Short mmCIF file of C-alpha atoms and ligand atoms in Angstrom, two decimals:
data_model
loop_
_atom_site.label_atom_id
_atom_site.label_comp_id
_atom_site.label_asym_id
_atom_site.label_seq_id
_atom_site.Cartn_x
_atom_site.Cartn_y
_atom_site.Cartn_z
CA UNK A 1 16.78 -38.62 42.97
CA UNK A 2 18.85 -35.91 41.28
CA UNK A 3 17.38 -33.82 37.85
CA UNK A 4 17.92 -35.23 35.13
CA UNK A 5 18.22 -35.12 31.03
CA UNK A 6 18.29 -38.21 29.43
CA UNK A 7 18.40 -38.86 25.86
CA UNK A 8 19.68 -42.16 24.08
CA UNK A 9 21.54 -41.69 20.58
CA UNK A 10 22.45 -45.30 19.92
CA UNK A 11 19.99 -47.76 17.95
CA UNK A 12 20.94 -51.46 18.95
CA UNK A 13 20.65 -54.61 17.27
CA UNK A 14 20.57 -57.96 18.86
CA UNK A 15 20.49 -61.14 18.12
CA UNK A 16 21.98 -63.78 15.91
CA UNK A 17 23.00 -63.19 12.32
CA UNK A 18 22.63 -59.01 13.48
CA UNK A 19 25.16 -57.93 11.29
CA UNK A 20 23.91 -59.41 7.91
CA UNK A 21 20.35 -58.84 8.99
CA UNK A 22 21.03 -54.95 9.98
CA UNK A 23 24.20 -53.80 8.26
CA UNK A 24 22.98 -53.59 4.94
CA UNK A 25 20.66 -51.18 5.75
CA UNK A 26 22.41 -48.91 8.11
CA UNK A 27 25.53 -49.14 5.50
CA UNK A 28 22.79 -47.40 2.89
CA UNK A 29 22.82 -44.37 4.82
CA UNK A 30 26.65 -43.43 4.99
CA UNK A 31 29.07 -42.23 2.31
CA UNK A 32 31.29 -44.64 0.36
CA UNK A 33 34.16 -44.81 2.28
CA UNK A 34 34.64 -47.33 5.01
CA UNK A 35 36.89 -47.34 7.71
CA UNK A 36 37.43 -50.68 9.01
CA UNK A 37 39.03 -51.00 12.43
CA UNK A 38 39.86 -53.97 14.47
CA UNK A 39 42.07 -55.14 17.25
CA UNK A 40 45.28 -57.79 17.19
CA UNK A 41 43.67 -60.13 14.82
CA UNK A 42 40.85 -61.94 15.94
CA UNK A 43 38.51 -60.91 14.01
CA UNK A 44 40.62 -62.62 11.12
CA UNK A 45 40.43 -66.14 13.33
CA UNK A 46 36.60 -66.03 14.03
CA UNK A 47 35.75 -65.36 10.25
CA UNK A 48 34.62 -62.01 11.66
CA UNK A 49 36.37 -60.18 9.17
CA UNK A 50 35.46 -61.54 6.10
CA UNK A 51 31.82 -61.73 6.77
CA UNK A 52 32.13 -57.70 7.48
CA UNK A 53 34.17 -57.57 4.07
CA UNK A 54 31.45 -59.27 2.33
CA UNK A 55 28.82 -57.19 3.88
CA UNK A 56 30.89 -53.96 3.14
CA UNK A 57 31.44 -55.45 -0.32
CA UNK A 58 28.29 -56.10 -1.28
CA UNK A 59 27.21 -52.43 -0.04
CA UNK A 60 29.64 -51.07 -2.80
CA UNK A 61 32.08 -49.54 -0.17
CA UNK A 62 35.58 -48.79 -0.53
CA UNK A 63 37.44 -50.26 2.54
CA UNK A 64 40.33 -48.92 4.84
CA UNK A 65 41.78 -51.25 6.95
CA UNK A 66 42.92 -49.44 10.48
CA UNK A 67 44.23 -53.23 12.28
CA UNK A 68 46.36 -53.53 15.32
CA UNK A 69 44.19 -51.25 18.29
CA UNK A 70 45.89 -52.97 21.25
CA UNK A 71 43.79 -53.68 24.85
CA UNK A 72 43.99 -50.74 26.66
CA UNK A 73 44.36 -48.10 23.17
CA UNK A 74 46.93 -45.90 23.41
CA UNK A 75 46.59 -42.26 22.37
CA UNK A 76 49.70 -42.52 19.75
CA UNK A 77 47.15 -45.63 18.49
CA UNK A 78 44.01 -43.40 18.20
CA UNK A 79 46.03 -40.04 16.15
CA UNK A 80 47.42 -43.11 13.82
CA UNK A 81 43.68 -43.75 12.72
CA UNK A 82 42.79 -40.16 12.79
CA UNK A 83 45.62 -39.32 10.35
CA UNK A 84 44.69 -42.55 8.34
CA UNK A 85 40.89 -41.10 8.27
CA UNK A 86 41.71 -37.97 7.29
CA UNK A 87 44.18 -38.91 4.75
CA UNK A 88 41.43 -41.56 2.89
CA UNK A 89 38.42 -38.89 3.25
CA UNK A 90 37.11 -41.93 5.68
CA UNK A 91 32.51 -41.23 5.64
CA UNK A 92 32.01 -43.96 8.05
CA UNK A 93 34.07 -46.02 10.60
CA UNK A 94 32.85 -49.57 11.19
CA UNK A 95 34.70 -50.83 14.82
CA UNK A 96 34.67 -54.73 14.93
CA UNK A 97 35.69 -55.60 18.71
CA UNK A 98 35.92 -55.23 22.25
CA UNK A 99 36.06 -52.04 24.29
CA UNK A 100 39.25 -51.39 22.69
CA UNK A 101 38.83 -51.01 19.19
CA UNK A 102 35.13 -49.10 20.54
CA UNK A 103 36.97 -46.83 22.80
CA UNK A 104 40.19 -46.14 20.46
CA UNK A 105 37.42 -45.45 16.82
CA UNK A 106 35.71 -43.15 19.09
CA UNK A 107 38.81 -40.80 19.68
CA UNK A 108 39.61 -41.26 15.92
CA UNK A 109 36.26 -40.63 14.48
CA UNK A 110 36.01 -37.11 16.72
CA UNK A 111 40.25 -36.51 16.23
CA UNK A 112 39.49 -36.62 12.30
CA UNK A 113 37.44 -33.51 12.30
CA UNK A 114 39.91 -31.46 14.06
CA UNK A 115 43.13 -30.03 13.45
CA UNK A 116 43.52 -29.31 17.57
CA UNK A 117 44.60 -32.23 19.47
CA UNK A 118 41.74 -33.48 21.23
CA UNK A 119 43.63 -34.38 24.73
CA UNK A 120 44.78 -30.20 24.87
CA UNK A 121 40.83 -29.90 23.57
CA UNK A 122 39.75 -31.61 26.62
CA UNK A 123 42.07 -31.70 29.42
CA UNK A 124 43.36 -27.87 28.60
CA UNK A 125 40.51 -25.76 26.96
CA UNK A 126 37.55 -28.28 28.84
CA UNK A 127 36.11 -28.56 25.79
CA UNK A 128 34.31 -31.35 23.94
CA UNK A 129 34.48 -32.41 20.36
CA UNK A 130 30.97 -31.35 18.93
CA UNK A 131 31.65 -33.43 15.25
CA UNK A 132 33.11 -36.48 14.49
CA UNK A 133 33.04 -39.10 11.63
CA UNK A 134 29.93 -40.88 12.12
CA UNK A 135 30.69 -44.52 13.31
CA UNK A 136 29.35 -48.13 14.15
CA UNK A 137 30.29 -50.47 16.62
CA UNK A 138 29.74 -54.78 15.88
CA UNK A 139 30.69 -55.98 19.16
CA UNK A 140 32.63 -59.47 19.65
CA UNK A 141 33.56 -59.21 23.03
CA UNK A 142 30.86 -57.97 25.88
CA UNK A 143 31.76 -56.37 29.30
CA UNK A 144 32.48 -52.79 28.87
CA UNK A 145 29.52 -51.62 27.36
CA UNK A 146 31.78 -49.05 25.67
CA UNK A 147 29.41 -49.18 22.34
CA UNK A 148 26.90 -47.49 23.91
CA UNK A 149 28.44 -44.33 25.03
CA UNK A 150 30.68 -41.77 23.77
CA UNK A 151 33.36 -41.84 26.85
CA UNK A 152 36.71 -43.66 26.02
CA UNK A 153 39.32 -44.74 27.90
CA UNK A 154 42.89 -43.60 26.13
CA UNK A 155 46.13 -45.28 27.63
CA UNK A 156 48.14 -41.64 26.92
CA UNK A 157 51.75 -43.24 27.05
CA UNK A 158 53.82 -39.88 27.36
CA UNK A 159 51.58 -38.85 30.39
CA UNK A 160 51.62 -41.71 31.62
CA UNK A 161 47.82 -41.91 32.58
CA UNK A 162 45.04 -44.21 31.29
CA UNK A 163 42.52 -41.72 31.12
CA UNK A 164 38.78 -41.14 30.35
CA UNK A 165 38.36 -38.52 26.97
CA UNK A 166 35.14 -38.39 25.27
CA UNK A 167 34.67 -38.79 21.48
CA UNK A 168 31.87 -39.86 19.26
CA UNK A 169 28.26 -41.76 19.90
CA UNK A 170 27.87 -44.32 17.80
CA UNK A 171 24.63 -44.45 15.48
CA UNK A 172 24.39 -48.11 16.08
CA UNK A 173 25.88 -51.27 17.76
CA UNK A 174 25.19 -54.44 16.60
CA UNK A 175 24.94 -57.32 19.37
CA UNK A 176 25.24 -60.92 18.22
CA UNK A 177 26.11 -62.94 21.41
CA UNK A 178 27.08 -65.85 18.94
CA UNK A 179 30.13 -63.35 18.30
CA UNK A 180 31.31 -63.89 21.91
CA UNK A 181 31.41 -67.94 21.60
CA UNK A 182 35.26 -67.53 20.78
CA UNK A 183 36.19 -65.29 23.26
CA UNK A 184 38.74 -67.01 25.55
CA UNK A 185 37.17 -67.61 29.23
CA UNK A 186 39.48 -65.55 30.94
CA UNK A 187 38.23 -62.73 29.36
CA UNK A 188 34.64 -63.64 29.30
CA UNK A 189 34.96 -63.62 32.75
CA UNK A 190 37.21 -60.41 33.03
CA UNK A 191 34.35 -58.96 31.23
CA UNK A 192 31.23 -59.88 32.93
CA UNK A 193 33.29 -59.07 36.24
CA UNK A 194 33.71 -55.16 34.80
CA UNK A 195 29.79 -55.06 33.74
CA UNK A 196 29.69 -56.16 37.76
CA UNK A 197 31.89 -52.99 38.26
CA UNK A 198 30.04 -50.88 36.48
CA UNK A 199 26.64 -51.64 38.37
CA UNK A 200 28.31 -51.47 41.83
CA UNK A 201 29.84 -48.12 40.71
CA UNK A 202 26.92 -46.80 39.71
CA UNK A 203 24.74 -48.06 42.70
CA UNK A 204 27.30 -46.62 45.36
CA UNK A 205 27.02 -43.53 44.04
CA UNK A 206 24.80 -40.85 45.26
CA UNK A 207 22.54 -39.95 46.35
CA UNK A 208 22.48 -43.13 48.36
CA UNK A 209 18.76 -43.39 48.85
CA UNK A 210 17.71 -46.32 46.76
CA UNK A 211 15.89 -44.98 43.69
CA UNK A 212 14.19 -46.93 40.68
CA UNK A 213 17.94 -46.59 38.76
CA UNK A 214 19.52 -48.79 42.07
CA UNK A 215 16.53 -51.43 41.95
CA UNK A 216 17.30 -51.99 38.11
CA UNK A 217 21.03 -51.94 39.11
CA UNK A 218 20.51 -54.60 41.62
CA UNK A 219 18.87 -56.53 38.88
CA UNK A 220 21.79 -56.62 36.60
CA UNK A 221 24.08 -57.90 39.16
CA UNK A 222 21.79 -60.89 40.27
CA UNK A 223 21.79 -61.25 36.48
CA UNK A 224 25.86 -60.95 35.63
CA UNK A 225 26.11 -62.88 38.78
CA UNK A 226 23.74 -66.00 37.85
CA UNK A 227 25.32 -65.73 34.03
CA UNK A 228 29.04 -65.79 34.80
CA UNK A 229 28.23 -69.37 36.74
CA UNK A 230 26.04 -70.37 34.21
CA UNK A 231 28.90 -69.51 31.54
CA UNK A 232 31.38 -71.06 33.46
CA UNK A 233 29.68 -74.67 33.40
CA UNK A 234 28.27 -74.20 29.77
CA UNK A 235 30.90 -71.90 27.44
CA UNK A 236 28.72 -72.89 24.65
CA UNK A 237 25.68 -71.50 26.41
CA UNK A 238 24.18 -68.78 24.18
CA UNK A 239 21.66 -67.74 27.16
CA UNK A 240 24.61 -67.08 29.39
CA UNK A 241 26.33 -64.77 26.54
CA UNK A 242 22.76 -63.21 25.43
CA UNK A 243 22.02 -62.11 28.75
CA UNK A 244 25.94 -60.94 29.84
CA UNK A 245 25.92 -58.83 26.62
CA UNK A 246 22.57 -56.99 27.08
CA UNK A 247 24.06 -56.88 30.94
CA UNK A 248 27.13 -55.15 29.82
CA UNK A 249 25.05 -52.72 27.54
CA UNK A 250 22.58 -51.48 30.30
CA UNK A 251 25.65 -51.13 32.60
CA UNK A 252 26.35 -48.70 30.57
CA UNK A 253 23.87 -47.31 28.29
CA UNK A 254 23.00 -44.71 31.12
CA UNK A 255 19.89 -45.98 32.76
CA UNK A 256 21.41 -47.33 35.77
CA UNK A 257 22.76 -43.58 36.41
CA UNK A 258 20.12 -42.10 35.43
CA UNK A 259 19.25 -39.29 38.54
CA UNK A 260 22.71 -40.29 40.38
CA UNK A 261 26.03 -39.34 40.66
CA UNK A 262 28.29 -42.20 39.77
CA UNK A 263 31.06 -43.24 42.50
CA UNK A 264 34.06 -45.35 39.87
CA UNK A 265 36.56 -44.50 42.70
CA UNK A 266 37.45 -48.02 42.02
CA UNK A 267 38.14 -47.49 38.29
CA UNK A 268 40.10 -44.75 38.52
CA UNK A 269 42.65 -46.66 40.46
CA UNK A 270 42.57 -49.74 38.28
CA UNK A 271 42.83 -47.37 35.38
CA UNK A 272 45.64 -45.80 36.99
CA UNK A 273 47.33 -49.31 37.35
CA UNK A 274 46.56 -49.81 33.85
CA UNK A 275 48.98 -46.76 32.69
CA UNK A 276 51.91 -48.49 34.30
CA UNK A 277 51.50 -52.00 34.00
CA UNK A 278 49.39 -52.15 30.85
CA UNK A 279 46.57 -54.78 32.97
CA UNK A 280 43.85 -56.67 31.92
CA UNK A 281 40.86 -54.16 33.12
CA UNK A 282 38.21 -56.78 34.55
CA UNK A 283 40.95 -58.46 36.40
CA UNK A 284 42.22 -55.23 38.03
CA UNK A 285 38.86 -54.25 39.22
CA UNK A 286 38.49 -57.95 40.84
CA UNK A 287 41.71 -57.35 42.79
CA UNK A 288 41.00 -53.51 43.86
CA UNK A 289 36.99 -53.54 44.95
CA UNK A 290 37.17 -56.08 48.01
CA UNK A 291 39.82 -53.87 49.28
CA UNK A 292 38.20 -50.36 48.49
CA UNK A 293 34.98 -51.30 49.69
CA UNK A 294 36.35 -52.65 53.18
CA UNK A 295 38.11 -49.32 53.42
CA UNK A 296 34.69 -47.29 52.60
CA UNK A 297 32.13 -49.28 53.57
CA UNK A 298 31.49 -47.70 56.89
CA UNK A 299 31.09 -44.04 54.93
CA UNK A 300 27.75 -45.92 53.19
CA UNK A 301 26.93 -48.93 55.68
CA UNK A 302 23.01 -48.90 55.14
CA UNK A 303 23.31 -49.20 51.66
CA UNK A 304 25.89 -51.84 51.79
CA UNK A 305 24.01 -54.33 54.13
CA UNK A 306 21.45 -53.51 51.15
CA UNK A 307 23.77 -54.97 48.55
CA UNK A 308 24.24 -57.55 50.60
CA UNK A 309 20.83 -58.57 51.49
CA UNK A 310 19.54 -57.59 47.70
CA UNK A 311 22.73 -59.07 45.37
CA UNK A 312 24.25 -61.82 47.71
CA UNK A 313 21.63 -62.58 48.92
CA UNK A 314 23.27 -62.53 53.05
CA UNK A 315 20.89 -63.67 55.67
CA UNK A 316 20.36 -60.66 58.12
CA UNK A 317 19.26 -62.56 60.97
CA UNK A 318 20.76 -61.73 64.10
CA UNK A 319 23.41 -59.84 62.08
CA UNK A 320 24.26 -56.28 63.09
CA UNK A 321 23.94 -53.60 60.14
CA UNK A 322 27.67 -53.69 59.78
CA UNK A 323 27.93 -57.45 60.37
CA UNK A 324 25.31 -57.50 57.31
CA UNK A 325 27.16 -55.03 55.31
CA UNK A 326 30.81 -56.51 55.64
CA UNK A 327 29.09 -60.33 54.78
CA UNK A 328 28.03 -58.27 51.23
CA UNK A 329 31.60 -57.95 50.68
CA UNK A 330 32.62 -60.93 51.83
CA UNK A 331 30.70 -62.35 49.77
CA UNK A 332 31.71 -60.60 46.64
CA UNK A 333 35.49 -61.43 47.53
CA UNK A 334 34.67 -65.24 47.91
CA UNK A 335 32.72 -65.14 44.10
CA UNK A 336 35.50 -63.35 43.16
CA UNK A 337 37.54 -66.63 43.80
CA UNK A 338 34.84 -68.80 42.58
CA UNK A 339 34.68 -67.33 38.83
CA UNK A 340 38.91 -67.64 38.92
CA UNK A 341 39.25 -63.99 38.91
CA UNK A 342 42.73 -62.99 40.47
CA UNK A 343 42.70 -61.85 44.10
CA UNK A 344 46.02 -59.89 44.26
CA UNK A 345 48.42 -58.10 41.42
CA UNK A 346 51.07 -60.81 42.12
CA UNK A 347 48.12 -63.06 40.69
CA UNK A 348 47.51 -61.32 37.68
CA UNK A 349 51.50 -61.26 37.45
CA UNK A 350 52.19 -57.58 38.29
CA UNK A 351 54.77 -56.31 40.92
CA UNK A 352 54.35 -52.40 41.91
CA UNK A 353 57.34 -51.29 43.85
CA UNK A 354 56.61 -48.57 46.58
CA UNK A 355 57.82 -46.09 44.20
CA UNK A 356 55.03 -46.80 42.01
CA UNK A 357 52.56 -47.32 44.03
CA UNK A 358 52.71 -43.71 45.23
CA UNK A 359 53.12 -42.33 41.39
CA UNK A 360 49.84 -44.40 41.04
CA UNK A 361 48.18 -42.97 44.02
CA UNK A 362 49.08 -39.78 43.12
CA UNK A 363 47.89 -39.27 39.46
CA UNK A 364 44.48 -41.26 40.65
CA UNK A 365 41.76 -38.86 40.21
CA UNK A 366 39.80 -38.68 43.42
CA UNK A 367 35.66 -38.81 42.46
CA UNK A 368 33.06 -37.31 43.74
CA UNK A 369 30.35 -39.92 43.92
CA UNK A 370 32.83 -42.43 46.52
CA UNK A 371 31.07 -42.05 49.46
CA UNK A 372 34.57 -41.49 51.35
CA UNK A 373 36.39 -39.32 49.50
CA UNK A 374 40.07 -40.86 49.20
CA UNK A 375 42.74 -39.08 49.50
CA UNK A 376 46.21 -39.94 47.77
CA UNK A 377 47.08 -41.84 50.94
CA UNK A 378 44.14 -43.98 51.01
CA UNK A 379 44.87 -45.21 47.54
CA UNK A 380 48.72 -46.18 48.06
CA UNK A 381 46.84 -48.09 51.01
CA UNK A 382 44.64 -50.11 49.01
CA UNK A 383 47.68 -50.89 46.35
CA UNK A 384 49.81 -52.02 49.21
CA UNK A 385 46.89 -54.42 50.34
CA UNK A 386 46.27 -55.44 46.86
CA UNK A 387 49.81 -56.77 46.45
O1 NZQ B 1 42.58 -57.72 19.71
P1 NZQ B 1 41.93 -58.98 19.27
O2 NZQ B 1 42.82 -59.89 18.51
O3 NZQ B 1 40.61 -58.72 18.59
O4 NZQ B 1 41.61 -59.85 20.60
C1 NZQ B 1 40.80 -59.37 21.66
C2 NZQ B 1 41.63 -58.99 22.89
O5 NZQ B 1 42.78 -59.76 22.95
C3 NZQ B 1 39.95 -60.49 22.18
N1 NZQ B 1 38.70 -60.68 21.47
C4 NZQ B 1 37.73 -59.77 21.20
N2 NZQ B 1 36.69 -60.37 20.57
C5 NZQ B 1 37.02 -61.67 20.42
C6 NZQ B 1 38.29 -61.87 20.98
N3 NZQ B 1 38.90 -63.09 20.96
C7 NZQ B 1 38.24 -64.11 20.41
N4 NZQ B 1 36.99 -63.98 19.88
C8 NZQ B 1 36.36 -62.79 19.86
N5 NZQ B 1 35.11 -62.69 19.37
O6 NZQ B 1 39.64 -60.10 23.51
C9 NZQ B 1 40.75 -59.41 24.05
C10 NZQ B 1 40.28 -58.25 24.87
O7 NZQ B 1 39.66 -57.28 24.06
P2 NZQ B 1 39.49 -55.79 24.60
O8 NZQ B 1 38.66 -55.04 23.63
O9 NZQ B 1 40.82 -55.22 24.97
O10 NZQ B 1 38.71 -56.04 25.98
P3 NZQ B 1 37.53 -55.26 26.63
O11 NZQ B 1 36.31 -55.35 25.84
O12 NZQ B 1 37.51 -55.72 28.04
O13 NZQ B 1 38.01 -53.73 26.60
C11 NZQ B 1 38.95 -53.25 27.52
C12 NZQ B 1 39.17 -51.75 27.35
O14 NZQ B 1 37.94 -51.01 27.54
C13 NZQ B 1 38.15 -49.99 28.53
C14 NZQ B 1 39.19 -50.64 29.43
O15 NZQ B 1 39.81 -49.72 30.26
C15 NZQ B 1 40.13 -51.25 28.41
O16 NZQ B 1 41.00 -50.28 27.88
N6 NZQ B 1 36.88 -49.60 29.13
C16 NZQ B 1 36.02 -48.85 28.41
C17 NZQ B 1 34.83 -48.38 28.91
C18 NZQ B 1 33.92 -47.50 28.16
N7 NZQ B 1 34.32 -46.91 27.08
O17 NZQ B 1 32.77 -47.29 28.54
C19 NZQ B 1 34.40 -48.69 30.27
C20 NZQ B 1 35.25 -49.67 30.98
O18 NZQ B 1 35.21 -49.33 32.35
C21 NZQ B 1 36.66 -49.79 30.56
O19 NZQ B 1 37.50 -48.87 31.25
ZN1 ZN B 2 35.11 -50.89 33.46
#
């Protein structure tokens, strides 16, 4: 195992009824003004919304609406609220969402406290915001775990890259799996399927040796695994959602890559794809890891027959290492099928010309962690295969 530092900033509340059980509180301790941010509107549908009015209401805050944060935030998105924040004197920003209204208040609670743009911050000077506004996250839809850390992932339209910039922690995330009940399957599923991501990503990183942070990974995929069936035949099943959203949250909430470092070779592709063709996330990651992992596999083979033998649970018997390891991914494809997820862009309704694909492959960012380390070529590769 790797050194490591590891502190945890963000307090969490789960359960049913979270909000008006914990909000009250935690609204005591910030300044009058309110910022509160949601997505397209469905917040408005579930009844979200007007229990967080009421809850802001009865806290005596004044409230700025920032609506509208599209899936995959764009930067242009993120300075609007920052300008909106700055203008209102916005104390506290309350993000009522997915990953995309967490991701896109993180980049406008750090942007407000700067004159400097924070991409040129970041991607020119290497630095990283040190202040921001402080913020809360209620989540309504589980996968990315993005509430519990300060990365976010900024679609930055003129540069055409969908790209990871880091912004502020929140001080708390409230987790009411009841919230998820009217999320629409597809993304449920799209979801849980990134949570998988996030594990596997993690767990092929290195070092490769299995250490106590890959035993809890393997954990939360047997777990996202078992709960994405068990969703699937019971939507209304508050188990199933109760366990996928605490899933999501350690996916992400560091412990899983705690002593390692992390491969996401496969998310920077899908990311990648994102900044051109403006994808569902989950899905893209469903089409691109059968194919990455065939292509790596070998670089990483003991650890893969592991994944096999410990997550699908493959039968080793009489199986070469590499007959073991490739059955792991098998395996993975074929529940990929099973849950609905699509199996190739043309599923998910995306056509990348060859022209594209090599603009994609190109602006990928090649990781450390992968256990093969790609190179531009590889990655036009996989896109061709993932056609
Ligand atoms: O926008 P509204 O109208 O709210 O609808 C959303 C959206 O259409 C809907 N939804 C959310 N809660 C709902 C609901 N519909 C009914 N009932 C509810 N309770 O769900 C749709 C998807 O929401 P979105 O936030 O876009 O999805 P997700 O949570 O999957 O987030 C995706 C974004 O997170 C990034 C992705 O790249 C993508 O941009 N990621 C962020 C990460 C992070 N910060 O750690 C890690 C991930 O790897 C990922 O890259
Ligand atoms: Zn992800």
């Amino acid at each position: 195992m790797n050194e490591f530092t590891y502190t945890y900033p963000v307090k969490q509340y789960f359960g049913e009824k979270a909000a008006a059980k914990n909000l009250p509180a935690e609204l005591e301790k910030v300044g009058k003004v309110v910022m509160l941010a949601y997505g397209g509107g469905s917040v408005k549908k579930t009844g979200i919304f007007d229990e967080m009015v009421s809850i802001l209401q009865a806290a005596g805050k004044e409230i700025v609406e920032f609506s509208g944060i599209m899936s995959n935030p764009t930067y242009a998105k993120a300075q609007e609220g920052a300008a909106l924040a700055k203008e209102k004197g916005v104390d506290f920003i309350l993000a009522v969402g997915g990953g995309s209204v967490s991701d896109c208040c993180k980049i406008v609670a750090a942007q407000a406290r700067y004159e400097q743009d924070i991409w040129e911050m970041e991607y020119t000077d290497h630095k990283i915001p040190a202040e921001h506004i402080p913020m809360g996250v209620v989540v309504t839809a589980s996968g990315t775990g993005s509430e519990q850390n300060n990365g976010a992932v900024i679609t930055n339209e003129e540069k055409m890259l969908k790209a990871p910039l880091w912004g502020a922690f929140a001080d708390f995330a409230v987790l009411d799996p009841a919230y998820t009940l009217t999320v629409p399957m597809k993304q449920v599923i799209s979801g849980a399927f990134d949570t998988l991501s996030h594990a596997m990503e993690t767990y092929f990183g290195r070092p490769s040796e299995i250490t106590i942070s890959d035993e809890i990974s393997e954990a939360v995929m047997r777990n996202v695994i078992r709960n994405m069936r068990e969703v699937i035949a019971d939507s209304e099943s508050i188990s199933a959602r109760s366990e996928l959203m605490w899933s999501s949250a350690m996916a992400e909430n560091g412990i899983l890559k705690i002593g390692k470092v992390t491969d996401f070779q496969g998310h920077m592709i899908e990311h990648q794809v994102g900044a051109y063709t403006d994808c569902n996330h989950g899905q893209g990651l469903a089409v691109i890891h059968p194919v990455l992992y065939r292509l790596i596999y070998k670089e990483d083979l003991k650890k893969f027959a592991r994944f096999a033998v410990e997550v699908w649970k493959v039968d080793p018997t009489d199986k070469t290492e590499e007959e073991i390891a490739l059955a792991g991914i098998e395996a993975l494809a074929d529940f990929i099928k099973e849950v609905n997820l699509p199996t190739t862009f043309a599923d998910m309704g995306i056509s990348l010309d060859a022209d594209t694909r090599r603009k994609i492959a190109e602006s990928t960012v090649i990781t450390g962690g992968c256990c093969k380390k790609l190179t531009p070529q590889d990655i036009e590769k996989i896109l061709e295969e993932c056609r």
